[in-house]
Short mmCIF file of C-alpha atoms in Angstrom, two decimals:
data_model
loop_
_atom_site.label_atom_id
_atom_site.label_comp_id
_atom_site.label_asym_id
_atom_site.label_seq_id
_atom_site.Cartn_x
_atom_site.Cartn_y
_atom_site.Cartn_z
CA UNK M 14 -31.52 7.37 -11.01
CA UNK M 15 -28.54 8.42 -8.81
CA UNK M 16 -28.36 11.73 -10.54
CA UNK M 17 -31.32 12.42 -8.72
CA UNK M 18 -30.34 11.80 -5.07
CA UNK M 19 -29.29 14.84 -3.14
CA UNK M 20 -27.66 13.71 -0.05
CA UNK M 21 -25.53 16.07 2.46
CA UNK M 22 -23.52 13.59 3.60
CA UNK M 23 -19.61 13.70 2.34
CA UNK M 24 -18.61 10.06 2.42
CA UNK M 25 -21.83 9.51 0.38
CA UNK M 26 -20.75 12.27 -2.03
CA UNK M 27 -17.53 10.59 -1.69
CA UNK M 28 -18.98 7.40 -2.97
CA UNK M 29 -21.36 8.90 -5.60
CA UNK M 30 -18.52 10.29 -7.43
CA UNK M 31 -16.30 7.40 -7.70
CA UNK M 32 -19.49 4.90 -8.87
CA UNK M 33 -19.94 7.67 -11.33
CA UNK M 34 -16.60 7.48 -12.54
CA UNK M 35 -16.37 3.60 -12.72
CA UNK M 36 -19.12 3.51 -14.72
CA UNK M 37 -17.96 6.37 -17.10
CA UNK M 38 -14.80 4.22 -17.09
CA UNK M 39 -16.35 1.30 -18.09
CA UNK M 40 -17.98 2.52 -20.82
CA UNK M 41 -14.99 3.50 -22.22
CA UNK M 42 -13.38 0.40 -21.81
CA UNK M 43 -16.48 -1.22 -23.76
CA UNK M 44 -15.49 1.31 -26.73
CA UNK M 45 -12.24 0.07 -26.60
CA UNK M 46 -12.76 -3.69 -25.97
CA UNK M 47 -11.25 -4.65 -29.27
CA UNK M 48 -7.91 -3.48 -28.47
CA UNK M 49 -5.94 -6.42 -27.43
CA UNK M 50 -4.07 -6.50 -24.13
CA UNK M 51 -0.38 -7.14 -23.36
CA UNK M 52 -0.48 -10.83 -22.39
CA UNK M 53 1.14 -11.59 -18.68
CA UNK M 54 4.74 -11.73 -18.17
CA UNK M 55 5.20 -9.94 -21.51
CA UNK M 56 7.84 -6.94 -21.96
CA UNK M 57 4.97 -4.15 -20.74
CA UNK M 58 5.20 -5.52 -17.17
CA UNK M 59 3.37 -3.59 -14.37
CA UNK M 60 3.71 0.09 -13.55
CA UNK M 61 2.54 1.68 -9.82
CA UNK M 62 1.58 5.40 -9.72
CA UNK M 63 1.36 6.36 -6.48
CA UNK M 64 0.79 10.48 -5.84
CA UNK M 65 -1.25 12.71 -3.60
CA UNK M 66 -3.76 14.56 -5.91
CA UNK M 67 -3.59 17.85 -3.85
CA UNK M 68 -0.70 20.33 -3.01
CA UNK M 69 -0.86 20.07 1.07
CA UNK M 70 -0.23 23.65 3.06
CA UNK M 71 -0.51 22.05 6.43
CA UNK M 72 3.10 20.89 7.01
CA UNK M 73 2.22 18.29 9.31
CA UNK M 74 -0.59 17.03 6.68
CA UNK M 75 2.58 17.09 3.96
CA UNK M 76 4.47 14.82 6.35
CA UNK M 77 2.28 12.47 7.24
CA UNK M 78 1.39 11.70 3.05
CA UNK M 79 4.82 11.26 2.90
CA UNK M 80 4.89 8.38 5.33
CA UNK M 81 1.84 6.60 3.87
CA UNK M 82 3.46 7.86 0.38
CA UNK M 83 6.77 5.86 1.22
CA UNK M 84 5.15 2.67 3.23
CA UNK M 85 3.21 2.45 0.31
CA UNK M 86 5.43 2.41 -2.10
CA UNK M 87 7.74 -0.45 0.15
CA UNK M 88 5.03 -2.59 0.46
CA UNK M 89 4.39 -3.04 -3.19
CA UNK M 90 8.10 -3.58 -4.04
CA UNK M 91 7.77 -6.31 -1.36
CA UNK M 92 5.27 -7.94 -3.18
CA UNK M 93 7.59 -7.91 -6.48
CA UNK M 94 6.76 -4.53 -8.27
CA UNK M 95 9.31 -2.98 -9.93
CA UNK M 96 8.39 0.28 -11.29
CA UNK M 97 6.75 2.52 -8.68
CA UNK M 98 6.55 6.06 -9.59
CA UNK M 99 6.09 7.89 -6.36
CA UNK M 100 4.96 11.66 -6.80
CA UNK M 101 6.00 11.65 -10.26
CA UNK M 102 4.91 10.47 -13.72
CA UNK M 103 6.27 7.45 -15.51
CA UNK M 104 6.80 8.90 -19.57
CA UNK M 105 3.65 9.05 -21.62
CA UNK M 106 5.31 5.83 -23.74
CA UNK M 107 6.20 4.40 -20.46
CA UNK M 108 2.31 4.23 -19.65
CA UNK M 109 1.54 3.17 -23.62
CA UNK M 110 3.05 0.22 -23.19
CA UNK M 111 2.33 -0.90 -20.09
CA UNK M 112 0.92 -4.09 -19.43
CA UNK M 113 -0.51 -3.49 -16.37
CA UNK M 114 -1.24 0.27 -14.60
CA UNK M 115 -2.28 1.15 -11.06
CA UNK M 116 -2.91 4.28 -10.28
CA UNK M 117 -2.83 5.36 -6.36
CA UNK M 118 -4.28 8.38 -5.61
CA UNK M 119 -4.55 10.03 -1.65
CA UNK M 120 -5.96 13.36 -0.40
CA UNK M 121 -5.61 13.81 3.23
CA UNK M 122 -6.47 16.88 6.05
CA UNK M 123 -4.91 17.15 9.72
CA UNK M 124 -8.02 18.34 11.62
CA UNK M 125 -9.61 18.28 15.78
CA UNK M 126 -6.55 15.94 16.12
CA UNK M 127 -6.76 13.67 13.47
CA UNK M 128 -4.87 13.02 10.03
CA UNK M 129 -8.31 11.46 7.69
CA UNK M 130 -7.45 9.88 4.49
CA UNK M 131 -9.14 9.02 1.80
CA UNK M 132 -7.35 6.51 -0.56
CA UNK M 133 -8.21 5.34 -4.18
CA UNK M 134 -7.02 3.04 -6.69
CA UNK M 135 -8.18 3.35 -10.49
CA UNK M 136 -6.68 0.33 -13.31
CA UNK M 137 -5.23 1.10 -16.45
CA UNK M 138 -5.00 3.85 -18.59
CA UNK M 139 -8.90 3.57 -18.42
CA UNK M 140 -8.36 4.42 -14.74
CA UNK M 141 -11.11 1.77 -14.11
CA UNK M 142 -11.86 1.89 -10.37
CA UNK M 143 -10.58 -0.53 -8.27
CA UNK M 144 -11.08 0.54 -4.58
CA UNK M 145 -11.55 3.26 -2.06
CA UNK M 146 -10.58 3.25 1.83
CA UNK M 147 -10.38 5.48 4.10
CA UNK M 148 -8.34 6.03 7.93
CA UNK M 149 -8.76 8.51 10.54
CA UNK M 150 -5.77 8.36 13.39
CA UNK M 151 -5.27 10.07 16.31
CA UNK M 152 -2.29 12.48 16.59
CA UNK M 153 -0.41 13.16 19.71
CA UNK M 154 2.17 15.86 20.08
CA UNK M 155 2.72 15.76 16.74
CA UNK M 156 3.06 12.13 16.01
CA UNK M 157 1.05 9.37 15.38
CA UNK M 158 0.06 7.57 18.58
CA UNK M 159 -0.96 4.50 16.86
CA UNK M 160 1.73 3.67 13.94
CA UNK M 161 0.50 0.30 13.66
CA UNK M 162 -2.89 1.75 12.18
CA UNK M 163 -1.31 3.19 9.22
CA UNK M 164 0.75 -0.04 8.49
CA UNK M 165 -2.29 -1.92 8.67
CA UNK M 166 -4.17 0.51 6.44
CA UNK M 167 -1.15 0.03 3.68
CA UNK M 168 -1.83 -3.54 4.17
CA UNK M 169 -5.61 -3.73 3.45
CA UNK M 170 -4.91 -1.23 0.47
CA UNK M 171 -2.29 -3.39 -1.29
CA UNK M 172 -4.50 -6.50 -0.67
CA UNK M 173 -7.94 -5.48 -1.61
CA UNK M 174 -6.45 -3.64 -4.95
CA UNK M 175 -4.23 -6.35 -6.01
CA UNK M 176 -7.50 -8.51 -5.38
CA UNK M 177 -9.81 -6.38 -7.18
CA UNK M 178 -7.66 -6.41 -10.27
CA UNK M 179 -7.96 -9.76 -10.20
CA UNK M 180 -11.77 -10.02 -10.02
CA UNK M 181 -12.01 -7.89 -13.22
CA UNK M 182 -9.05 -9.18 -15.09
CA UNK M 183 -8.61 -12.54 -15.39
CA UNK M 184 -7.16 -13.25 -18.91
CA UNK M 185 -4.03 -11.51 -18.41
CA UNK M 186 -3.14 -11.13 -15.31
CA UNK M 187 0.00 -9.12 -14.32
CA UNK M 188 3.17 -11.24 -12.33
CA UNK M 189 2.21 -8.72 -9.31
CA UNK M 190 -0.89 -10.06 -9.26
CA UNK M 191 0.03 -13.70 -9.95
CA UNK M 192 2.27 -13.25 -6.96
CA UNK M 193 -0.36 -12.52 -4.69
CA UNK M 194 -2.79 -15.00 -5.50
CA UNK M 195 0.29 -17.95 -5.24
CA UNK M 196 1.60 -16.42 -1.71
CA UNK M 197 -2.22 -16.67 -0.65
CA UNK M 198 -2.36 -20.26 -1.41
CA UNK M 199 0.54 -21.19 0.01
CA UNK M 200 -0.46 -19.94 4.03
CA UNK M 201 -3.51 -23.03 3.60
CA UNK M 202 -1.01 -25.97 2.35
CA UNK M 203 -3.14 -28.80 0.20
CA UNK M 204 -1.05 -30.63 -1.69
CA UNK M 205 -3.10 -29.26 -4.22
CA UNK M 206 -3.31 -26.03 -3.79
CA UNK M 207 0.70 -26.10 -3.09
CA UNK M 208 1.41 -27.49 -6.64
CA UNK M 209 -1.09 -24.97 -8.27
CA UNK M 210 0.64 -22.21 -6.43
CA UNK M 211 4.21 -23.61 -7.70
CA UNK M 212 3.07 -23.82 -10.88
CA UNK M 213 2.01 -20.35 -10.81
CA UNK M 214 5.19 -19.15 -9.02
CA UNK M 215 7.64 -20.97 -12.06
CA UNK M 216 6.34 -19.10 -14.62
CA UNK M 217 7.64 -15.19 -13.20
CA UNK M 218 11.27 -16.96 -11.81
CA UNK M 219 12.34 -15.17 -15.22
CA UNK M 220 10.41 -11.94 -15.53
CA UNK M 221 8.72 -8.80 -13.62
CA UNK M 222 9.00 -9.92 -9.57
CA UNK M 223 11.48 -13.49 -9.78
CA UNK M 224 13.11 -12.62 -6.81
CA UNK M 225 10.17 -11.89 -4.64
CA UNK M 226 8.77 -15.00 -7.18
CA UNK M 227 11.86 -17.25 -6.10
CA UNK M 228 11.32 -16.44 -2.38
CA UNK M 229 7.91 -17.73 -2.26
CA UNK M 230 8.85 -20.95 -4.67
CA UNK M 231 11.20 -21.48 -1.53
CA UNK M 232 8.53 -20.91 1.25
CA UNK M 233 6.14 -23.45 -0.88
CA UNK M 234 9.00 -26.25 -0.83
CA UNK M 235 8.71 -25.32 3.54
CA UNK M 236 4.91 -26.25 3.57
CA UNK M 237 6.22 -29.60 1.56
CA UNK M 238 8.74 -30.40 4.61
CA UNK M 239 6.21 -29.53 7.08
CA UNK M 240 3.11 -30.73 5.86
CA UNK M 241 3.63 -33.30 4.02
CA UNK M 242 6.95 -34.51 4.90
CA UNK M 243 9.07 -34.24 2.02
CA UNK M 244 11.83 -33.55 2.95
CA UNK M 245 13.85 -33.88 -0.20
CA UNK M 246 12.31 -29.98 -0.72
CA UNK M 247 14.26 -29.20 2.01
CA UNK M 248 17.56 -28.16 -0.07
CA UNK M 249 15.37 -26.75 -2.82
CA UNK M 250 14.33 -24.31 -0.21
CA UNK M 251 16.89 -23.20 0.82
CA UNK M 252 18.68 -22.62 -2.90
CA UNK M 253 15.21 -21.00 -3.55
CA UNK M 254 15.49 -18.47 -0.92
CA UNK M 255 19.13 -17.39 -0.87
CA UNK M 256 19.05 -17.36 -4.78
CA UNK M 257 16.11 -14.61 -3.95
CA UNK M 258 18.38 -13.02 -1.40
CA UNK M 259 20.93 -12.40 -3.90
CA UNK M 260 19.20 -10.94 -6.57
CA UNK M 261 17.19 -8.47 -4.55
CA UNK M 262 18.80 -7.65 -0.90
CA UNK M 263 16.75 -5.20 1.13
CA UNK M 264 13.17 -6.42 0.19
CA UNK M 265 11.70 -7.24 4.22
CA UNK M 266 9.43 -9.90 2.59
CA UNK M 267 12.03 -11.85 1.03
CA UNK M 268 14.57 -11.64 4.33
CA UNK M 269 11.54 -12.53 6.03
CA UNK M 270 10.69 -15.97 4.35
CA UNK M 271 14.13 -16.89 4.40
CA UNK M 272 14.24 -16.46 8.19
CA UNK M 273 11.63 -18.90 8.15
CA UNK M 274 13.14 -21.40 6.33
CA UNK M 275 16.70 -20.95 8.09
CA UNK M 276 14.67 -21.66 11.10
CA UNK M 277 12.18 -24.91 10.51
CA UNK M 278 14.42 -26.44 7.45
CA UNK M 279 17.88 -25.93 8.29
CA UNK M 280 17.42 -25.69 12.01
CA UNK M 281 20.28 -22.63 11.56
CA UNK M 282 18.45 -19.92 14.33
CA UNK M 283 21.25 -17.34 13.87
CA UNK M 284 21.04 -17.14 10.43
CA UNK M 285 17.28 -17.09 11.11
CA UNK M 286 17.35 -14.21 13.57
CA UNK M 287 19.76 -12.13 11.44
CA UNK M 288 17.30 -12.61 8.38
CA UNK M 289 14.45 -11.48 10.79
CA UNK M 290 16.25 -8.84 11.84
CA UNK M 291 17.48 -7.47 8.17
CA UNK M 292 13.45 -7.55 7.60
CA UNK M 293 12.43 -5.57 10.37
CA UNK M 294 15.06 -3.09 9.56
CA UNK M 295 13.96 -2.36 5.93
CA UNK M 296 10.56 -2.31 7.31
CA UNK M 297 8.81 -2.89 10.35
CA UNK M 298 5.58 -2.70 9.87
CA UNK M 299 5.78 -5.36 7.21
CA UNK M 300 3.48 -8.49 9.16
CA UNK M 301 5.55 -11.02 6.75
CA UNK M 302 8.63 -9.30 9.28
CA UNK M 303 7.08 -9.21 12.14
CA UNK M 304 5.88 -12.29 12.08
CA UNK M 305 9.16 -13.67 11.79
CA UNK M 306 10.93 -11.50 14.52
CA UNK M 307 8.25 -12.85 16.95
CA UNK M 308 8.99 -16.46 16.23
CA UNK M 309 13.01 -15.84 16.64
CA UNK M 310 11.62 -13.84 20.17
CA UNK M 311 9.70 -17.02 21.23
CA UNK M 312 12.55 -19.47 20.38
CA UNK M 313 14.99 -17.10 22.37
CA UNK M 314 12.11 -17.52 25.08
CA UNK M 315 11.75 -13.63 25.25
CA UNK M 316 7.79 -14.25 25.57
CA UNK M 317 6.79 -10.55 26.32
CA UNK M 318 8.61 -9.27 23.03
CA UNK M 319 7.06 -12.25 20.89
CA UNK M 320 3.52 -11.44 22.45
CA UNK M 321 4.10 -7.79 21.32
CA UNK M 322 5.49 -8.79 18.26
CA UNK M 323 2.76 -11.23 17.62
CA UNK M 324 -0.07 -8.56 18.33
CA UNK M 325 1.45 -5.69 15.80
CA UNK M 326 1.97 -8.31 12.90
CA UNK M 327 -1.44 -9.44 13.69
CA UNK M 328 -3.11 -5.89 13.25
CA UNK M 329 -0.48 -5.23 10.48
CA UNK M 330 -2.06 -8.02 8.64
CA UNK M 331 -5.56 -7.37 9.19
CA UNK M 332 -7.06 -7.16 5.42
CA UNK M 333 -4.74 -9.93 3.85
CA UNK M 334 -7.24 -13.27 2.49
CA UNK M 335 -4.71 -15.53 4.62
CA UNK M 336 -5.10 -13.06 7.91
CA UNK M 337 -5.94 -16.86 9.96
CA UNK M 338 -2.29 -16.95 10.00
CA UNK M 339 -1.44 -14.19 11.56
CA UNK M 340 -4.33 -15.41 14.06
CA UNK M 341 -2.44 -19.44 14.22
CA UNK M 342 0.27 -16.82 15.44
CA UNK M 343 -0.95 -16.03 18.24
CA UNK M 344 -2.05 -19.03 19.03
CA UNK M 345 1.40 -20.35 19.12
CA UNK M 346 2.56 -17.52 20.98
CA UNK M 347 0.16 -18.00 23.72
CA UNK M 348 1.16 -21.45 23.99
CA UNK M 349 4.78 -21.12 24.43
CA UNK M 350 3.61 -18.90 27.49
CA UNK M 351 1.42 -21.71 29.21
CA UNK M 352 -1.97 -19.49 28.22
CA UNK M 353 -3.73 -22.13 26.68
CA UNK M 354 -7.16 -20.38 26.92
CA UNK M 355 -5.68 -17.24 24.98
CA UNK M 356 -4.32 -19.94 22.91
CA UNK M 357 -7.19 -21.21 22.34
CA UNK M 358 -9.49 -18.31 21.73
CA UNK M 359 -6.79 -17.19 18.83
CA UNK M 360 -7.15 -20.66 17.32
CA UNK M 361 -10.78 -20.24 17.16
CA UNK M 362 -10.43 -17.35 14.96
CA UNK M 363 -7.99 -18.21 12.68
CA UNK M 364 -10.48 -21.26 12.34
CA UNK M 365 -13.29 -18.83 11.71
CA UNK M 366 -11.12 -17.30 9.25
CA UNK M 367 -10.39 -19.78 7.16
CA UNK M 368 -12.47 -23.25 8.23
CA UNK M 369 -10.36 -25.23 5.85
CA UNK M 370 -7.28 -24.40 7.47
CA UNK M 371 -6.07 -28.37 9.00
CA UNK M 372 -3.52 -26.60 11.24
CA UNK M 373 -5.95 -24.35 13.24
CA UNK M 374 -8.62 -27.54 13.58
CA UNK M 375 -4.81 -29.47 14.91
CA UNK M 376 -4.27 -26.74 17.51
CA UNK M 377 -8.01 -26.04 17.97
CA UNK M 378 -7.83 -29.53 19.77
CA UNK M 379 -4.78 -29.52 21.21
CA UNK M 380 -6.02 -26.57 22.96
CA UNK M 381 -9.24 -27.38 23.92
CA UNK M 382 -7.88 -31.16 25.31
CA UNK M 383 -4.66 -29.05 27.33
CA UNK M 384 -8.50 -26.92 28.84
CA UNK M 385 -10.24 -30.57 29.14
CA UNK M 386 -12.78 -28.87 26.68
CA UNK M 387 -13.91 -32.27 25.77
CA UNK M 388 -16.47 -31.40 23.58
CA UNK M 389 -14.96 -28.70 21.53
CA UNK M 390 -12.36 -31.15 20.85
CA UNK M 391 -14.59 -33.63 19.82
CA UNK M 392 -15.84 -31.38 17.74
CA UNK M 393 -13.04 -29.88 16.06
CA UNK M 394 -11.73 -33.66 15.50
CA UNK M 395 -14.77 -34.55 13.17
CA UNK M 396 -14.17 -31.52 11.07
CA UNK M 397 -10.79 -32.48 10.54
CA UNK M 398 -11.40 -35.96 9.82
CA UNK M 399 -13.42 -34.89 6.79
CA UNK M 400 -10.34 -32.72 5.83
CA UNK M 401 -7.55 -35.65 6.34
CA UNK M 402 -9.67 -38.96 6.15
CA UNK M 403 -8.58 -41.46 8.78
CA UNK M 404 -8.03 -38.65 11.58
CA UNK M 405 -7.64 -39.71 15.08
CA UNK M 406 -6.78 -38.03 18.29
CA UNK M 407 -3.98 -39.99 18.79
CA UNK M 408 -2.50 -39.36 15.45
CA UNK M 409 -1.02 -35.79 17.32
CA UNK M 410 0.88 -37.96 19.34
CA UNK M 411 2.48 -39.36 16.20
CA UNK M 412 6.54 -38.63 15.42
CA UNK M 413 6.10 -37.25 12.28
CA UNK M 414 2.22 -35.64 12.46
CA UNK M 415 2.76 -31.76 11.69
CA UNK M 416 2.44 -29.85 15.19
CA UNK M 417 5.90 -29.26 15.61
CA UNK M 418 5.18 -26.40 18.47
CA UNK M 419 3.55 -28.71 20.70
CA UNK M 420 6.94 -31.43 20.56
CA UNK M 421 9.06 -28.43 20.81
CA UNK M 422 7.23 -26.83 23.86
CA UNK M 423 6.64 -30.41 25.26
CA UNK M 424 3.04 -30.44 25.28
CA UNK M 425 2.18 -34.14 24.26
CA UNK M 426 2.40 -35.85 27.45
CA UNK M 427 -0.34 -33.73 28.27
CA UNK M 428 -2.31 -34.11 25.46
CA UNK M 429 -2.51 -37.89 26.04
CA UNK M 430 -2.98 -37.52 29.42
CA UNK M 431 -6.49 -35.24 28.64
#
């Protein structure tokens, strides 16, 4: 029926020819569906093509692919890959046995001011499709005037491809993608979900990704100390994380987590702010980095770098499934400066993002008691009495109850007093 629609529009054009070619993809893959796949973790491990499909004239155009080119490429060794082929082609037996195959492909124009690109991502030697996006930024003077645009756009890339792998793949799942579904868990800590996620993570500390694997085994053992109070984790995570740090030095995410566990396990804040600093120098549009240079800034009581920090690793994150983090983020932030209705307002949309998240509904009525928003609080306490059974009010004002930010910043006097 499609073949019939005549439509001058380019971005439906666009999207006409890649339907067309996921569906000519898929029926190849039906052809071939008894062919067994390499089961995850095996020796094929994952391989990342990443290329621009045209020859650019426009020097400025050639530059600006190689930016996205080489953020792209450092975002996905973040994550754990470990064979990115960037403008170039892995060998043809290279790609044969292959467990796992992701092919990037960009085409991009500099035109009326703007660099537009159009970004897709095919699976396998099949070259399923996976996903499409496209950015349009504004260019000043020959730069970009908004960088944090394009780090954001690498972000949403990674995270919707990585995701829709795993939509249509679920057998055998690659470590890379393992990864991300674990390090998703792990930013909405149920007990639960934390020992799924563990699970997950112990089966790659020995293949494709352990280091990045190992870093995020360490950041699960923080959401034990801090969530549930086990604080026997507490040396696990810190072996986890430097363990990580030795075998792969340079990756932002890994110097990133360990920043945060130098800084709510071990209490050690230089070690924390060097670690945040090491990430933010291998890459600083990385929100895992950012994130963690803005909480060293609001320790250090720096509040107009951690705000600015906390807004670019907000926007850098946009398009991640655990983005209400980023959001709890800012929420902290605004707290530490006395804002409580910005605090607030951020705390309402992590909360939107993720309505399960016990945190946000924590802070959602800290916040709204600090406002004497009696009713919001009221509210937000039922919901989280349904998530933690037994819930009172007063159970912020505990010791040991998780909302560390509020002791720290001295903020439970005044809860009790609302």
């Amino acid at each position: 029926m499609l073949e019939l629609v005549n439509a001058p529009d380019p971005a439906f054009e666009d999207w006409l020819r890649d339907f067309r070619a996921q569906d000519a993809a898929q029926a190849r893959t039906l052809q071939n569906a008894h062919k067994t796949e390499h089961p995850a973790g095996s020796s094929g491990g994952t391989v990342v093509i990443i290329r621009a499909t045209a020859d650019q004239t426009d020097g400025m155009a050639r530059f600006f692919e190689t930016v996205l080119l080489d953020t792209l490429s450092m975002r996905f060794e973040a994550e754990g890959a470990e064979e990115i082929y960037t403008q170039v082609e892995p060998e043809p037996d290279r790609i044969d046995n292959a467990a796992t195959i992701v092919h990037i492909e960009l085409v991009s124009v500099v035109e009326a001011g703007h660099w537009s690109v159009h970004l897709r991502a095919l699976a396998d030697k099949e070259r399923r499709f996976l996903w499409s996006g496209r950015v349009r930024l504004p260019i000043e003077a020959g730069e970009f005037s908004a960088g944090v645009e394009l780090d954001a756009f690498a972000t949403r890339a990674i995270a919707q491809i990585l995701l829709r792998y795993q939509s249509f793949r679920k057998v055998s799942h690659s470590p890379l993608m393992i990864l991300a579904r674990a390090s998703a868990r792990l930013y909405d800590p149920s007990f639960e979900r934390v020992r799924a996620a563990e699970r997950d993570l112990l089966g790659l500390v020995d293949g494709e990704g352990a280091p990045v694997a190992l870093a995020w085994l360490g950041f699960a053992k923080l959401a034990r100390v801090l969530e549930f109070g086990d604080q026997e984790a507490a040396n696990e995570a810190q072996m986890l994380v430097q363990e990580a740090l030795t075998r792969r030095p340079g990756n932002a995410l890994i110097s990133a987590l360990a920043s945060r566990v130098a800084m709510d396990v071990t209490g050690d804040f230089d070690r924390a702010e060097s670690l945040a600093r090491d990430a933010m120098n291998n890459d600083d549009g990385n929100p895992y980095a950012l994130q963690a240079a803005a909480r060293i800034s609001l320790l250090q009581g720096r509040m107009e770098d951690a705000q600015e920090l906390t807004s670019r690793a907000r926007q850098a994150a946009e398009g991640l499934s655990h983005v209400f983090a980023w959001d709890f983020e800012l929420c902290l932030a605004a707290l530490a400066r006395g804002d409580f209705a910005a605090a607030q307002e951020a705390v309402r949309q992590a909360h939107s993002n993720n309505p399960q998240h016990r945190a946000s509904l924590r802070y959602l009525i800290a916040t709204s008691l600090l406002l004497k928003d009696m009713a919001v609080a009221e509210n937000a306490a039922v919901k989280l009495a349904a998530l933690e059974p037994g819930f009172v009010v007063s159970d912020l004002s505990k010791p040991d109850y998780p909302v560390l930010t509020l002791r720290n910043l001295g903020l439970i006097d005044a809860l009790e007093e609302g």
